[in-house]
Amino acid sequence: MNIPEKNQYLLFSGVSLKRYSDVFIFDMNTKKWTKANCTGAQPKDLCYSFGWYDRPNFFFYGGKNKELSLSDVYFLDTNKWVWKKVITIDQPLPRFYHAGAKVKDRCVYIYGGTHVGRTSKLLSDFHIYDYSKKKLFIYIFNI
């Protein structure tokens, strides 16, 4: 993800032979990668989440750990490199492989994905998350 005011890109988490929770920064000026030294409540073993940038924070919603779908919301302050978990209520089903888009100033749309819990299912629901007010997920409709 792009940090435009710093001319940098951020790479967080992923999976290959194992799962990763590292944060790497690519500096477009020096053309070099560095590992960020982050503190705080960092999500562990996360992959397939949706992320968006709202200066100076990167937000991440959902994803999957080794066993389950997640509905957690985290943000990383890119000025201090500190992780924080956002507490929300009335969350939609945990999910990964979902799509999302940041719209307006502080609102995110989340659509679909896959839920793995006691049962697995494909999702086709649509939600709005107003993170400026730490306002929960608002269910819109099921397609």
Short mmCIF file of C-alpha atoms in Angstrom, two decimals:
data_model
loop_
_atom_site.label_atom_id
_atom_site.label_comp_id
_atom_site.label_asym_id
_atom_site.label_seq_id
_atom_site.Cartn_x
_atom_site.Cartn_y
_atom_site.Cartn_z
CA MET A 1 0.00 0.00 0.00
CA ASN A 2 1.13 3.47 -0.83
CA ILE A 3 2.23 6.09 1.73
CA PRO A 4 2.19 9.01 -0.72
CA GLU A 5 3.49 11.76 1.57
CA LYS A 6 6.60 9.66 2.34
CA ASN A 7 7.06 8.26 -1.18
CA GLN A 8 7.00 4.76 0.30
CA TYR A 9 5.08 1.51 -0.01
CA LEU A 10 4.08 -0.75 2.86
CA LEU A 11 3.94 -4.54 2.70
CA PHE A 12 2.22 -6.37 5.56
CA SER A 13 1.55 -10.07 6.21
CA GLY A 14 1.19 -12.87 3.76
CA VAL A 15 1.53 -16.59 3.35
CA SER A 16 3.80 -18.95 1.45
CA LEU A 17 5.22 -21.96 3.29
CA LYS A 18 4.34 -20.16 6.55
CA ARG A 19 2.35 -17.09 7.59
CA TYR A 20 4.01 -13.73 8.13
CA SER A 21 3.14 -10.71 10.30
CA ASP A 22 6.09 -8.52 9.34
CA VAL A 23 5.87 -4.97 8.03
CA PHE A 24 8.27 -3.95 5.29
CA ILE A 25 8.72 -0.51 3.75
CA PHE A 26 9.94 0.13 0.21
CA ASP A 27 11.42 3.61 -0.19
CA MET A 28 10.92 4.89 -3.73
CA ASN A 29 13.79 7.38 -3.35
CA THR A 30 16.46 4.89 -2.26
CA LYS A 31 14.87 1.83 -3.98
CA LYS A 32 15.50 -0.20 -0.79
CA TRP A 33 13.38 -2.38 1.48
CA THR A 34 13.58 -2.07 5.27
CA LYS A 35 11.77 -3.94 8.01
CA ALA A 36 9.70 -1.64 10.23
CA ASN A 37 10.16 -1.95 14.00
CA CYS A 38 6.53 -1.94 15.11
CA THR A 39 5.13 -2.09 18.63
CA GLY A 40 1.64 -2.50 20.03
CA ALA A 41 -1.17 -4.98 19.41
CA GLN A 42 0.00 -6.35 16.06
CA PRO A 43 -2.19 -8.96 14.33
CA LYS A 44 -0.46 -12.35 14.15
CA ASP A 45 -0.34 -14.83 11.27
CA LEU A 46 -2.81 -12.80 9.24
CA CYS A 47 -3.43 -13.24 5.54
CA TYR A 48 -6.17 -12.39 3.01
CA SER A 49 -7.28 -9.22 4.83
CA PHE A 50 -8.49 -5.97 3.31
CA GLY A 51 -6.50 -2.82 4.00
CA TRP A 52 -6.85 0.90 3.36
CA TYR A 53 -4.85 4.03 4.12
CA ASP A 54 -6.10 7.12 5.92
CA ARG A 55 -3.17 9.41 6.72
CA PRO A 56 -1.17 8.49 8.78
CA ASN A 57 -2.82 5.12 9.50
CA PHE A 58 -3.16 1.84 7.65
CA PHE A 59 -6.30 -0.06 8.61
CA PHE A 60 -6.81 -3.80 8.15
CA TYR A 61 -10.09 -5.68 8.42
CA GLY A 62 -10.76 -9.39 8.50
CA GLY A 63 -8.54 -12.02 7.01
CA LYS A 64 -7.61 -15.48 8.16
CA ASN A 65 -5.21 -16.91 10.68
CA LYS A 66 -4.14 -20.57 10.68
CA GLU A 67 -7.62 -21.87 11.50
CA LEU A 68 -10.36 -19.26 11.38
CA SER A 69 -11.78 -16.29 9.55
CA LEU A 70 -11.41 -13.01 11.45
CA SER A 71 -13.51 -9.88 11.87
CA ASP A 72 -10.87 -7.85 13.68
CA VAL A 73 -10.00 -4.27 12.76
CA TYR A 74 -6.42 -3.07 13.37
CA PHE A 75 -4.56 0.06 12.42
CA LEU A 76 -0.89 0.89 12.15
CA ASP A 77 0.20 4.48 12.83
CA THR A 78 2.94 5.07 10.24
CA ASN A 79 4.37 8.05 12.15
CA LYS A 80 5.04 6.09 15.35
CA TRP A 81 4.88 2.52 13.93
CA VAL A 82 2.44 1.46 16.66
CA TRP A 83 -0.34 -1.09 16.12
CA LYS A 84 -3.74 -0.72 17.80
CA LYS A 85 -6.81 -2.92 17.73
CA VAL A 86 -10.12 -1.17 17.10
CA ILE A 87 -13.01 -2.42 19.23
CA THR A 88 -16.26 -2.68 17.29
CA ILE A 89 -19.70 -4.09 18.05
CA ASP A 90 -22.20 -5.88 15.82
CA GLN A 91 -19.56 -7.01 13.39
CA PRO A 92 -20.50 -8.98 10.32
CA LEU A 93 -19.43 -12.61 10.06
CA PRO A 94 -15.65 -13.01 10.11
CA ARG A 95 -14.28 -13.25 6.57
CA PHE A 96 -11.35 -13.45 4.20
CA TYR A 97 -11.08 -13.11 0.39
CA HIS A 98 -13.47 -10.17 0.71
CA ALA A 99 -13.45 -7.00 -1.35
CA GLY A 100 -13.48 -3.49 0.00
CA ALA A 101 -13.19 0.13 -0.99
CA LYS A 102 -12.56 3.33 0.93
CA VAL A 103 -15.10 5.98 0.02
CA LYS A 104 -15.53 9.56 1.06
CA ASP A 105 -13.44 10.64 4.00
CA ARG A 106 -13.70 7.89 6.59
CA CYS A 107 -16.00 5.20 5.35
CA VAL A 108 -15.26 1.72 3.99
CA TYR A 109 -17.49 -0.65 2.04
CA ILE A 110 -16.94 -4.36 2.58
CA TYR A 111 -18.41 -7.00 0.27
CA GLY A 112 -18.57 -10.78 0.34
CA GLY A 113 -15.71 -13.14 1.08
CA THR A 114 -15.44 -16.56 2.65
CA HIS A 115 -16.34 -17.46 6.23
CA VAL A 116 -14.66 -20.40 7.98
CA GLY A 117 -15.89 -21.23 11.47
CA ARG A 118 -17.88 -24.27 12.54
CA THR A 119 -19.04 -24.35 8.93
CA SER A 120 -17.69 -22.75 5.78
CA LYS A 121 -19.67 -20.59 3.41
CA LEU A 122 -19.31 -18.05 0.65
CA LEU A 123 -20.66 -14.62 1.56
CA SER A 124 -22.47 -12.11 -0.64
CA ASP A 125 -23.37 -9.48 1.95
CA PHE A 126 -22.51 -5.78 1.91
CA HIS A 127 -21.47 -3.65 4.91
CA ILE A 128 -20.41 -0.08 5.65
CA TYR A 129 -17.86 0.71 8.35
CA ASP A 130 -17.61 4.33 9.52
CA TYR A 131 -14.24 4.27 11.27
CA SER A 132 -14.11 8.03 11.90
CA LYS A 133 -16.73 7.56 14.63
CA LYS A 134 -15.52 4.09 15.52
CA LYS A 135 -18.99 3.31 14.34
CA LEU A 136 -19.63 -0.29 13.93
CA PHE A 137 -20.52 -2.16 10.87
CA ILE A 138 -23.84 -1.26 9.39
CA TYR A 139 -25.48 -4.11 7.52
CA ILE A 140 -26.93 -3.03 4.22
CA PHE A 141 -28.21 -6.04 2.31
CA ASN A 142 -27.52 -9.61 1.28
CA ILE A 143 -27.17 -10.13 -2.46
#
